[in-house]
PDB file of N, CA and C in Angstrom:
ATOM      1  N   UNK A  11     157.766  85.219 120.616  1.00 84.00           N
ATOM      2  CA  UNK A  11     156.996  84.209 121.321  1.00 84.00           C
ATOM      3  C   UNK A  11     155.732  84.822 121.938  1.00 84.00           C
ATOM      4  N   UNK A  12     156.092  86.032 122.614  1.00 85.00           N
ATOM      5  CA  UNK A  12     154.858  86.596 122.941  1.00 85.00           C
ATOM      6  C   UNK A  12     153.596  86.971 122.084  1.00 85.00           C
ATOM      7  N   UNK A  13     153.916  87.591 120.748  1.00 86.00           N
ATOM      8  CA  UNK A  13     153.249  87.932 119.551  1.00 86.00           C
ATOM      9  C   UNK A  13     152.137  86.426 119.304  1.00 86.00           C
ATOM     10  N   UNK A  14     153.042  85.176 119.435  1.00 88.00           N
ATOM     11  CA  UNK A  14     152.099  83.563 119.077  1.00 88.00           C
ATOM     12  C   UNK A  14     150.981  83.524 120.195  1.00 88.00           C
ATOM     13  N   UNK A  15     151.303  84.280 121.579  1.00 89.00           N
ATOM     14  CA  UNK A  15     151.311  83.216 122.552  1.00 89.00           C
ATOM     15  C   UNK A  15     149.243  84.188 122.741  1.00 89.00           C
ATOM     16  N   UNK A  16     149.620  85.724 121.880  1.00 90.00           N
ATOM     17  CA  UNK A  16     148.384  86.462 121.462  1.00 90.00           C
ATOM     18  C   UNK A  16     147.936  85.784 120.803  1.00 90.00           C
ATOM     19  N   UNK A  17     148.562  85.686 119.420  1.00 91.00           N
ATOM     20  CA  UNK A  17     147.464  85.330 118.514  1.00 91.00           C
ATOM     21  C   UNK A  17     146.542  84.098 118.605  1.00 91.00           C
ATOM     22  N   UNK A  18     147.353  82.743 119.525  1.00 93.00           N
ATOM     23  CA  UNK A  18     146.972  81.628 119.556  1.00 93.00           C
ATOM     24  C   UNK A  18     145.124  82.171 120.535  1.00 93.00           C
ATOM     25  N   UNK A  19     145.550  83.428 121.591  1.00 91.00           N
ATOM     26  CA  UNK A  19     144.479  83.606 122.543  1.00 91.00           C
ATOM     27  C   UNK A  19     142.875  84.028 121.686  1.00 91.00           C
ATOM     28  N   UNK A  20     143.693  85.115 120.717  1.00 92.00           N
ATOM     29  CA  UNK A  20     142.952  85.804 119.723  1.00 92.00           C
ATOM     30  C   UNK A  20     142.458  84.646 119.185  1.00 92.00           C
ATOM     31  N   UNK A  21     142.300  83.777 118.729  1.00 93.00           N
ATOM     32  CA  UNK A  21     142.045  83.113 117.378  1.00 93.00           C
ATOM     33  C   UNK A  21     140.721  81.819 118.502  1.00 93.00           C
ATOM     34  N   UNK A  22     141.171  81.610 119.534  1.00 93.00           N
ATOM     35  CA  UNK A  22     140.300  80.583 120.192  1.00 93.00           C
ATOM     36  C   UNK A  22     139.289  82.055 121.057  1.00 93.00           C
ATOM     37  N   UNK A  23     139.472  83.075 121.300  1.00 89.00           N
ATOM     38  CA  UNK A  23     138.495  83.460 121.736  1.00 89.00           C
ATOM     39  C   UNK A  23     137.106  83.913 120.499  1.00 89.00           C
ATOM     40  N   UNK A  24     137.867  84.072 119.683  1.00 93.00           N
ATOM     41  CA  UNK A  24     137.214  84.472 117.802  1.00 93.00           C
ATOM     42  C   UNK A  24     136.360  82.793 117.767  1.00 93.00           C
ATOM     43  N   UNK A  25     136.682  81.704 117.958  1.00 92.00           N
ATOM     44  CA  UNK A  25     136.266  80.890 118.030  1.00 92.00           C
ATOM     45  C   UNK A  25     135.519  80.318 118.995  1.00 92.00           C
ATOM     46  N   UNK A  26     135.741  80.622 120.112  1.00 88.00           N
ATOM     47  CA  UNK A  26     134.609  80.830 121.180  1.00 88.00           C
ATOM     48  C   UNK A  26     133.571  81.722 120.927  1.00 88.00           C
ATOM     49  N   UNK A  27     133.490  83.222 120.960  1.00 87.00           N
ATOM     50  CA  UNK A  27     132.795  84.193 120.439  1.00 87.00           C
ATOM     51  C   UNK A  27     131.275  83.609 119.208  1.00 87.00           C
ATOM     52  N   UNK A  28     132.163  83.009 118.067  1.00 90.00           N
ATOM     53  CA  UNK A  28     131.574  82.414 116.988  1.00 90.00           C
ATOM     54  C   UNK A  28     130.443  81.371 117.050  1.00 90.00           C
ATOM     55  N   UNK A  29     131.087  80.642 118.232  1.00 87.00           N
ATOM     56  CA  UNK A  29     130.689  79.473 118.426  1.00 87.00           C
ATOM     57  C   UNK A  29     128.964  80.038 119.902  1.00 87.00           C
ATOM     58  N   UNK A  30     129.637  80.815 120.587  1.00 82.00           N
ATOM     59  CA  UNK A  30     128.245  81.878 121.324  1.00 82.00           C
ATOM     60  C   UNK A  30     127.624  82.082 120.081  1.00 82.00           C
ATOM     61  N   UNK A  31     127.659  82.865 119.131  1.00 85.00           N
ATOM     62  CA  UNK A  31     126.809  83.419 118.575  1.00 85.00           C
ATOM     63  C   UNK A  31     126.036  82.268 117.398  1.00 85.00           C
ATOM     64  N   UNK A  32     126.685  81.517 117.278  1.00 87.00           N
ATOM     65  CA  UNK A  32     125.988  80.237 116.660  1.00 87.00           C
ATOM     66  C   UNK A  32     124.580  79.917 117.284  1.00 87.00           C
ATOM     67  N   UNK A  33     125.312  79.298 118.585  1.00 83.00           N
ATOM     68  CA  UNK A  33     123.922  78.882 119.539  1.00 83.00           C
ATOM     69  C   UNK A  33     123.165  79.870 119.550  1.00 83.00           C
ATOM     70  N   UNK A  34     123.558  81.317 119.781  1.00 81.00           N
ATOM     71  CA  UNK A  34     122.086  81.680 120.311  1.00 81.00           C
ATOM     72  C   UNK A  34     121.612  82.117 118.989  1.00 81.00           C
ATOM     73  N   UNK A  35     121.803  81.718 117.713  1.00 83.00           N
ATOM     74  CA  UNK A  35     120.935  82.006 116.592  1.00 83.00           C
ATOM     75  C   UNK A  35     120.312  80.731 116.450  1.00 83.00           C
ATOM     76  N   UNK A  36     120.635  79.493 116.742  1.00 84.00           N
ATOM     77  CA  UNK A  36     120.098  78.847 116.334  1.00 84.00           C
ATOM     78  C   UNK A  36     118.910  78.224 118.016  1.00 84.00           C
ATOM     79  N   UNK A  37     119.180  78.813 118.926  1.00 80.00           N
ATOM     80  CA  UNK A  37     118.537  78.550 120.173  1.00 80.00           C
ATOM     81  C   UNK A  37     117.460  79.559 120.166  1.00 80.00           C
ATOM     82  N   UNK A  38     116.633  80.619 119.518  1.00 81.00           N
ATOM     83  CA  UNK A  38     115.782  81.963 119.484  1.00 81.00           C
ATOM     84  C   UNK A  38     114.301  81.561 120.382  1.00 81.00           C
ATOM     85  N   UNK A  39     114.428  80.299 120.625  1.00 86.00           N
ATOM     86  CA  UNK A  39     112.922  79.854 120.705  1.00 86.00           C
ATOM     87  C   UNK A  39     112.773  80.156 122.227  1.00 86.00           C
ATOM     88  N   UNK A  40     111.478  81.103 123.055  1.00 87.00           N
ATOM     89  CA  UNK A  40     111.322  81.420 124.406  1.00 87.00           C
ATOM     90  C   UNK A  40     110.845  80.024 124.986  1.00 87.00           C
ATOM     91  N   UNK A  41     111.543  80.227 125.998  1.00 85.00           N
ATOM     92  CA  UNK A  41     111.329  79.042 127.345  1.00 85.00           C
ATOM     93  C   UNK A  41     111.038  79.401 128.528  1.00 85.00           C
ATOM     94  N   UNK A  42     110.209  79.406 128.976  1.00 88.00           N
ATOM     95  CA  UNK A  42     110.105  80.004 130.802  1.00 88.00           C
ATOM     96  C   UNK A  42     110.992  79.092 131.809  1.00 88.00           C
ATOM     97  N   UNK A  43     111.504  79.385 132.098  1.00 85.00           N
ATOM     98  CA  UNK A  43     112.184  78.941 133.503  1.00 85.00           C
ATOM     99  C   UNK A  43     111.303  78.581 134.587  1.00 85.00           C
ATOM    100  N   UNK A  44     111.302  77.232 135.170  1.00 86.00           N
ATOM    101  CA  UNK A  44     110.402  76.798 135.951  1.00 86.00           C
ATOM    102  C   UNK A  44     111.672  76.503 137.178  1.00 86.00           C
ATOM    103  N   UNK A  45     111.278  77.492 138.231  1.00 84.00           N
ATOM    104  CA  UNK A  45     112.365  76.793 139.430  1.00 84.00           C
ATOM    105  C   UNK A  45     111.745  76.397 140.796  1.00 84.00           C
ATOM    106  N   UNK A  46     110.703  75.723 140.831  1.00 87.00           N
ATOM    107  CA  UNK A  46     110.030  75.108 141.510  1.00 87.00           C
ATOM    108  C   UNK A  46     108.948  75.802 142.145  1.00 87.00           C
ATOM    109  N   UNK A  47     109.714  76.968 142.696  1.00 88.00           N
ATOM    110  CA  UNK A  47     108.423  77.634 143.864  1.00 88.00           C
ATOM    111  C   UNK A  47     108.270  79.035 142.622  1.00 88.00           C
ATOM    112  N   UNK A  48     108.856  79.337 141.915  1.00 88.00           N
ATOM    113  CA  UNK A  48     108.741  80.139 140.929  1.00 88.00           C
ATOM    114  C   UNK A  48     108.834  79.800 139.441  1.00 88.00           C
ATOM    115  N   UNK A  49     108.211  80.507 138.734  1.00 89.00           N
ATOM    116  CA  UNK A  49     107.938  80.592 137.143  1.00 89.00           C
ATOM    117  C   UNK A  49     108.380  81.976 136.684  1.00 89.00           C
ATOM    118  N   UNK A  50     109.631  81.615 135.862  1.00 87.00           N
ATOM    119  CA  UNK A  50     109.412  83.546 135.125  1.00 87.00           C
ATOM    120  C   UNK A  50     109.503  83.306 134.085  1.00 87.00           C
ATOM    121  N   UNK A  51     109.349  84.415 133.404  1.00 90.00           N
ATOM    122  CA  UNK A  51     108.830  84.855 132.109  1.00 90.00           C
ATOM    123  C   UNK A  51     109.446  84.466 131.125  1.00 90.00           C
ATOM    124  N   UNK A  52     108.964  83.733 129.698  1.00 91.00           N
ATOM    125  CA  UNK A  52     109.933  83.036 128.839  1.00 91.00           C
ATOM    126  C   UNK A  52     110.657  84.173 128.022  1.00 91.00           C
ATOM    127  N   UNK A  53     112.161  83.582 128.259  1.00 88.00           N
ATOM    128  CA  UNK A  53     113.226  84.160 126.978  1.00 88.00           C
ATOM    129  C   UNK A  53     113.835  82.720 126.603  1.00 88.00           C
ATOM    130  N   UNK A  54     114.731  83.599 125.836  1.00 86.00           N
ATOM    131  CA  UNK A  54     115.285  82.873 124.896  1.00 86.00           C
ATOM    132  C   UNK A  54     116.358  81.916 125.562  1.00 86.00           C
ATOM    133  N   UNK A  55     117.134  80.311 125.145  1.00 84.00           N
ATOM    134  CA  UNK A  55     117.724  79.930 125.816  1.00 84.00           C
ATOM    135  C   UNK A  55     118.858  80.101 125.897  1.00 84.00           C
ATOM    136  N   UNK A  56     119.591  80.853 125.279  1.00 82.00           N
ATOM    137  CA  UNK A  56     120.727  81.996 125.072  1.00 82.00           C
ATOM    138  C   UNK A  56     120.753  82.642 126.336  1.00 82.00           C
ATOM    139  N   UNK A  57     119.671  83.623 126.636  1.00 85.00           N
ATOM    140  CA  UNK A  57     119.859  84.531 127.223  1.00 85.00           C
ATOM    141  C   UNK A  57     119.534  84.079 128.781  1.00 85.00           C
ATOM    142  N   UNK A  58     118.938  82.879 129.000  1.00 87.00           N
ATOM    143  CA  UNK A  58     118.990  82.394 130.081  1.00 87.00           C
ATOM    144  C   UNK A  58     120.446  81.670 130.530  1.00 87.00           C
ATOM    145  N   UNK A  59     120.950  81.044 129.798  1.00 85.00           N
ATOM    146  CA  UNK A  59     122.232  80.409 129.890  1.00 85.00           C
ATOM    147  C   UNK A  59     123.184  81.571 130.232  1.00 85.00           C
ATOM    148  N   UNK A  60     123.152  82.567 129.909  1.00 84.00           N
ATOM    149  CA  UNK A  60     124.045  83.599 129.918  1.00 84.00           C
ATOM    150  C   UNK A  60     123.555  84.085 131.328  1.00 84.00           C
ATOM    151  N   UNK A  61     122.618  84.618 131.603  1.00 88.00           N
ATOM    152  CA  UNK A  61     122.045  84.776 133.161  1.00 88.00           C
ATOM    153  C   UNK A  61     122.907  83.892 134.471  1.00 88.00           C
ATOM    154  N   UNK A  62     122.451  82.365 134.002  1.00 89.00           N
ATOM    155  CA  UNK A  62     123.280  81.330 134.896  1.00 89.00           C
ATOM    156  C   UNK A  62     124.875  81.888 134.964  1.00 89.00           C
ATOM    157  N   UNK A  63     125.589  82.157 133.862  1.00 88.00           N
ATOM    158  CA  UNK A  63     126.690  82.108 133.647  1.00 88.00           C
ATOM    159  C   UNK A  63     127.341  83.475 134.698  1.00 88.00           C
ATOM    160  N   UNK A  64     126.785  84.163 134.556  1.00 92.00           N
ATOM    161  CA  UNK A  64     126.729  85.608 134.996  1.00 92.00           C
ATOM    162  C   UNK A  64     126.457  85.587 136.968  1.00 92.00           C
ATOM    163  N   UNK A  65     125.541  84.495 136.743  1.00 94.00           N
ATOM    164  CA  UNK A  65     125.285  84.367 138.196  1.00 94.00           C
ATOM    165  C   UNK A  65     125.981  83.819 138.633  1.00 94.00           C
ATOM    166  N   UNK A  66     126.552  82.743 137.846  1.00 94.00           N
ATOM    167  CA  UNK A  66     127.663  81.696 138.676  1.00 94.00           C
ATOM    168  C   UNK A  66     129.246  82.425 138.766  1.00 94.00           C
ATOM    169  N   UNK A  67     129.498  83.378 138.230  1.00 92.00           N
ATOM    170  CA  UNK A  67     130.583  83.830 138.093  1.00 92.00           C
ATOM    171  C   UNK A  67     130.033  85.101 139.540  1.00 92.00           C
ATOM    172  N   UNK A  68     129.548  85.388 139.409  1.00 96.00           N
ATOM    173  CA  UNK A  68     129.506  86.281 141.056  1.00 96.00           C
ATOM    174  C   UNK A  68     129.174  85.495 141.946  1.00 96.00           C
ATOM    175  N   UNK A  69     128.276  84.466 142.107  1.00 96.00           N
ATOM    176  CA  UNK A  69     128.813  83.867 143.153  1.00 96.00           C
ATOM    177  C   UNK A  69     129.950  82.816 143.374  1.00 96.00           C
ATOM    178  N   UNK A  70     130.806  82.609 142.710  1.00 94.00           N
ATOM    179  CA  UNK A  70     132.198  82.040 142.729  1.00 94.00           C
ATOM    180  C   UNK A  70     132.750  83.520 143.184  1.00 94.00           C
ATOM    181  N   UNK A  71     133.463  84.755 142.627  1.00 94.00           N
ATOM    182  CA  UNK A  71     133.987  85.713 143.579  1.00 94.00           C
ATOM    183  C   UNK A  71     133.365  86.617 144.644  1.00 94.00           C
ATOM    184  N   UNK A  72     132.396  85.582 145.228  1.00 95.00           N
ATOM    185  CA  UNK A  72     132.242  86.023 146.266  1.00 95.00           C
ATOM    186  C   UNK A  72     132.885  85.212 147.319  1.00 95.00           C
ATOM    187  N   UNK A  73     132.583  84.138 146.912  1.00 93.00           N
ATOM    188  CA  UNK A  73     132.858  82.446 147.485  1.00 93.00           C
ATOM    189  C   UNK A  73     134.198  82.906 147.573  1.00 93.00           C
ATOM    190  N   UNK A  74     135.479  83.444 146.761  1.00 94.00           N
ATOM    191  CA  UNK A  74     136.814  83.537 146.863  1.00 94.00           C
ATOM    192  C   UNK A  74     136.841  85.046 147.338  1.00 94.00           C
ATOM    193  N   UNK A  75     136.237  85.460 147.717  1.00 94.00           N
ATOM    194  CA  UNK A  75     136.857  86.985 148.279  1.00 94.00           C
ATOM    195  C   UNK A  75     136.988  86.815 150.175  1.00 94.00           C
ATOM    196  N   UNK A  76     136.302  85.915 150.708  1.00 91.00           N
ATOM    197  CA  UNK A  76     137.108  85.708 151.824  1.00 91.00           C
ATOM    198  C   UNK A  76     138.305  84.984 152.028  1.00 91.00           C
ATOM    199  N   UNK A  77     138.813  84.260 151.491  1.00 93.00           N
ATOM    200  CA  UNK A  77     139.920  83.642 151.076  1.00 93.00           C
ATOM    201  C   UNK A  77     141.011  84.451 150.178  1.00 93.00           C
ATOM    202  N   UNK A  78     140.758  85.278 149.383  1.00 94.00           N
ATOM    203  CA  UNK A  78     141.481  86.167 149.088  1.00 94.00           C
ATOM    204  C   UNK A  78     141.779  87.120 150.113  1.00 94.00           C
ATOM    205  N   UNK A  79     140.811  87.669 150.735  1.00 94.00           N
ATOM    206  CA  UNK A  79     141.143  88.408 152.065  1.00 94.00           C
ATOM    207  C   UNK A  79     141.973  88.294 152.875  1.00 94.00           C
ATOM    208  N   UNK A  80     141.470  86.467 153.109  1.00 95.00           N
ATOM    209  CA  UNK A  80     142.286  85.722 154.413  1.00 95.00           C
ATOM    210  C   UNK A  80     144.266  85.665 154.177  1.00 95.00           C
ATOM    211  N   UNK A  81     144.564  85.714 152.431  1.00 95.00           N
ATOM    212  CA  UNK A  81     145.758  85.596 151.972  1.00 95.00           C
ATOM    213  C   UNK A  81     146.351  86.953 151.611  1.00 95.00           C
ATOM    214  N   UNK A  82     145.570  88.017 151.448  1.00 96.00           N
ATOM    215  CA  UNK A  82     146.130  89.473 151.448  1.00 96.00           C
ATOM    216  C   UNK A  82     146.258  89.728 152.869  1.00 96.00           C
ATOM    217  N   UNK A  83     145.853  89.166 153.791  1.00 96.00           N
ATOM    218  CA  UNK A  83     146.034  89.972 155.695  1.00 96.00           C
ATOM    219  C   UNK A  83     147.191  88.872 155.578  1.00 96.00           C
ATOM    220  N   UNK A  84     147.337  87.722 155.337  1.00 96.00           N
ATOM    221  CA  UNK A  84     148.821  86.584 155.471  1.00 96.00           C
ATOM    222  C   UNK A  84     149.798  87.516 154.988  1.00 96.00           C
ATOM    223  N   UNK A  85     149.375  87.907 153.397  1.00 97.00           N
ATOM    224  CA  UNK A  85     150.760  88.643 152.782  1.00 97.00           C
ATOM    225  C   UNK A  85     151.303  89.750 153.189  1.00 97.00           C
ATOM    226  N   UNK A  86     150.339  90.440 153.955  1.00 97.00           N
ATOM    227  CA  UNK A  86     151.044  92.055 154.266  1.00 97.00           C
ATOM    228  C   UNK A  86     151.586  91.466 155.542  1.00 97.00           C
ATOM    229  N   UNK A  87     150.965  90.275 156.599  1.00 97.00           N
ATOM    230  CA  UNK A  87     151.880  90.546 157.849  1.00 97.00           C
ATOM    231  C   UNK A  87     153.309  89.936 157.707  1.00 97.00           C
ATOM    232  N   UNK A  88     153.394  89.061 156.867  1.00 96.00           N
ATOM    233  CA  UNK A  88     154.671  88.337 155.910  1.00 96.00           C
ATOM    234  C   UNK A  88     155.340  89.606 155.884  1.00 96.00           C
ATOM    235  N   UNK A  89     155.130  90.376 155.145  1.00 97.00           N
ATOM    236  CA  UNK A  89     156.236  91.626 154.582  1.00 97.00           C
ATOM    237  C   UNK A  89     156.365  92.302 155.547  1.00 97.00           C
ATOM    238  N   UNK A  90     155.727  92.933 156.419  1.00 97.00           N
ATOM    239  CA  UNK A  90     155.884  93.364 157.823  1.00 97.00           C
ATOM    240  C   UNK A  90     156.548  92.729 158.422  1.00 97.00           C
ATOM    241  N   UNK A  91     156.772  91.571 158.577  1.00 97.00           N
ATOM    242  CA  UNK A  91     157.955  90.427 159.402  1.00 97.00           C
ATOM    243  C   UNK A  91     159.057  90.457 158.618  1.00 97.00           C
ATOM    244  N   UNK A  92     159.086  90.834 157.558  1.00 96.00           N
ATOM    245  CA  UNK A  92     160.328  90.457 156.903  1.00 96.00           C
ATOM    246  C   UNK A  92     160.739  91.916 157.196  1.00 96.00           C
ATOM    247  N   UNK A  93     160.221  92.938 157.055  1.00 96.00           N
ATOM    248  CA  UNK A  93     161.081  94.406 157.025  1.00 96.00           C
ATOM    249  C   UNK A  93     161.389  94.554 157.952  1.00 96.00           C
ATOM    250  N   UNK A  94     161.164  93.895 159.633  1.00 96.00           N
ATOM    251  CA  UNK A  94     161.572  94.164 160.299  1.00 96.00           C
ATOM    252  C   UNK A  94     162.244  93.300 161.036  1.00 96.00           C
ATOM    253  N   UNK A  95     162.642  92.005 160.010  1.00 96.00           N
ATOM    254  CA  UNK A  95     163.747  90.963 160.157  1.00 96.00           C
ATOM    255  C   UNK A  95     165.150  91.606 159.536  1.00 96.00           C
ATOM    256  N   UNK A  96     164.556  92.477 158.221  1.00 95.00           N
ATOM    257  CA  UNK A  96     165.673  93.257 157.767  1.00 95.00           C
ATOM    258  C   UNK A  96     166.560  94.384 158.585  1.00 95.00           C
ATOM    259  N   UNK A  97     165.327  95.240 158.682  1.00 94.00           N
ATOM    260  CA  UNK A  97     165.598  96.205 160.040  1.00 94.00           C
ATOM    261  C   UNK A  97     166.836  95.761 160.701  1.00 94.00           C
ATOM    262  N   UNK A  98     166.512  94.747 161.504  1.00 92.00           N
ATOM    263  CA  UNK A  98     167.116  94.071 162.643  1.00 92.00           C
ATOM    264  C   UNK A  98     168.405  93.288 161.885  1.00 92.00           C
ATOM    265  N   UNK A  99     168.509  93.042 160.901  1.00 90.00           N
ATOM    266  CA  UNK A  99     169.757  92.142 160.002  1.00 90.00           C
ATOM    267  C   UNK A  99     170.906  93.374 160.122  1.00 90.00           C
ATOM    268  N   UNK A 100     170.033  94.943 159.179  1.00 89.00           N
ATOM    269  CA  UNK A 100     171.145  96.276 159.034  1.00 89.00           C
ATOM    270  C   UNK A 100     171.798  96.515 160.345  1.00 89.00           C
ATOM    271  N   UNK A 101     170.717  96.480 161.334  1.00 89.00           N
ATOM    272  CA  UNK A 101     171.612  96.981 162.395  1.00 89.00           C
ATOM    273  C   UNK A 101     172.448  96.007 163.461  1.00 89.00           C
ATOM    274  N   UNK A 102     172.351  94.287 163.034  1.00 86.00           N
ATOM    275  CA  UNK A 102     173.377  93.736 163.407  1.00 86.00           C
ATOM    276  C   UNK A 102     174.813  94.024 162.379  1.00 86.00           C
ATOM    277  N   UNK A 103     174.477  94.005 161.112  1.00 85.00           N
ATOM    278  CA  UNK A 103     175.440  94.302 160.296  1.00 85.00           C
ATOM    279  C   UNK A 103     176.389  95.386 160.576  1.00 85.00           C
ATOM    280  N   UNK A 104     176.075  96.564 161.164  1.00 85.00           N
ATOM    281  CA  UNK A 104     176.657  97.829 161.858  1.00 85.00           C
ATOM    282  C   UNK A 104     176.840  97.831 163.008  1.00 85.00           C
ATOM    283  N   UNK A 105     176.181  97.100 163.741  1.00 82.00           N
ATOM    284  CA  UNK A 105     176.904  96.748 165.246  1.00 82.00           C
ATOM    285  C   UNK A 105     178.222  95.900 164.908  1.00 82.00           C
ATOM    286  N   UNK A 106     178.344  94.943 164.388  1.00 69.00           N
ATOM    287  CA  UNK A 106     179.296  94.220 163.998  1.00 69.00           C
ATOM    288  C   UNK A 106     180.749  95.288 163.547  1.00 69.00           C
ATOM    289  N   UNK A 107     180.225  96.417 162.536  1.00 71.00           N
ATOM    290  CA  UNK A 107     181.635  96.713 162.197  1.00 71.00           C
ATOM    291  C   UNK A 107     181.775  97.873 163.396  1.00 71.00           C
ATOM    292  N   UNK A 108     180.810  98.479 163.881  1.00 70.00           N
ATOM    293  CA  UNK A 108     181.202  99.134 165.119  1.00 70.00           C
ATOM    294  C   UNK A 108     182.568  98.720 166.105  1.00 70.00           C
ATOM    295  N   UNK A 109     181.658  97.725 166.493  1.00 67.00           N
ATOM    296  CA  UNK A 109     182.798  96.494 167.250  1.00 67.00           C
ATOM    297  C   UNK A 109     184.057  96.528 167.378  1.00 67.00           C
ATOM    298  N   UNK A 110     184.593  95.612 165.887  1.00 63.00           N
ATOM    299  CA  UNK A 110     185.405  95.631 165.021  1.00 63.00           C
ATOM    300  C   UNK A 110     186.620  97.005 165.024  1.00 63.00           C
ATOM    301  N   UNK A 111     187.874  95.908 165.699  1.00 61.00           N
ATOM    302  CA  UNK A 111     189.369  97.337 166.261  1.00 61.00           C
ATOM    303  C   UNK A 111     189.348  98.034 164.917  1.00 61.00           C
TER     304      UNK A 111
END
């Protein structure tokens, strides 16, 4: 199952891949980017799309790295509460047979 669960990944990223390199052969033509208070220099619309893409993907993990933060300081004080819920479980468990005639 695991072997399908590759190939199915393999075969749509081969098809994604394909499907990139389509467009930007058939997209070659330079475009300048006009972003209101600025103008830069024309490339291709491939390689601008890929720019956006690139940009939007760092600023999305940036956007999630305080929130990831905020849930890695949750998770370690979680496990810290629990080891020393455990702690405290062993040594009722041994007080108990202490006790015990």
């Amino acid at each position: 199952m695991r072997w399908l669960k590759g190939l199915l990944l393999a075969v749509i990223l081969l098809v994604v891949l394909l499907l990139g390199i389509l467009f930007a052969v058939n997209n070659q033509q330079a475009l300048p980017l006009n972003l209101i208070w600025l103008e830069l220099p024309p490339a291709s619309l491939s390689l601008w799309l890929l720019i956006a893409l690139a940009f939007g993907v760092v600023l999305g993990m940036i956007a999630m790295s305080g929130v990831y933060l905020r849930l890695r300081t949750l998770l370690t004080r979680a496990q810290r509460h629990n080891q020393q819920q455990r702690k405290e479980l062993d040594r009722l468990r041994t007080q108990e047979f202490k006790e015990s005639p």
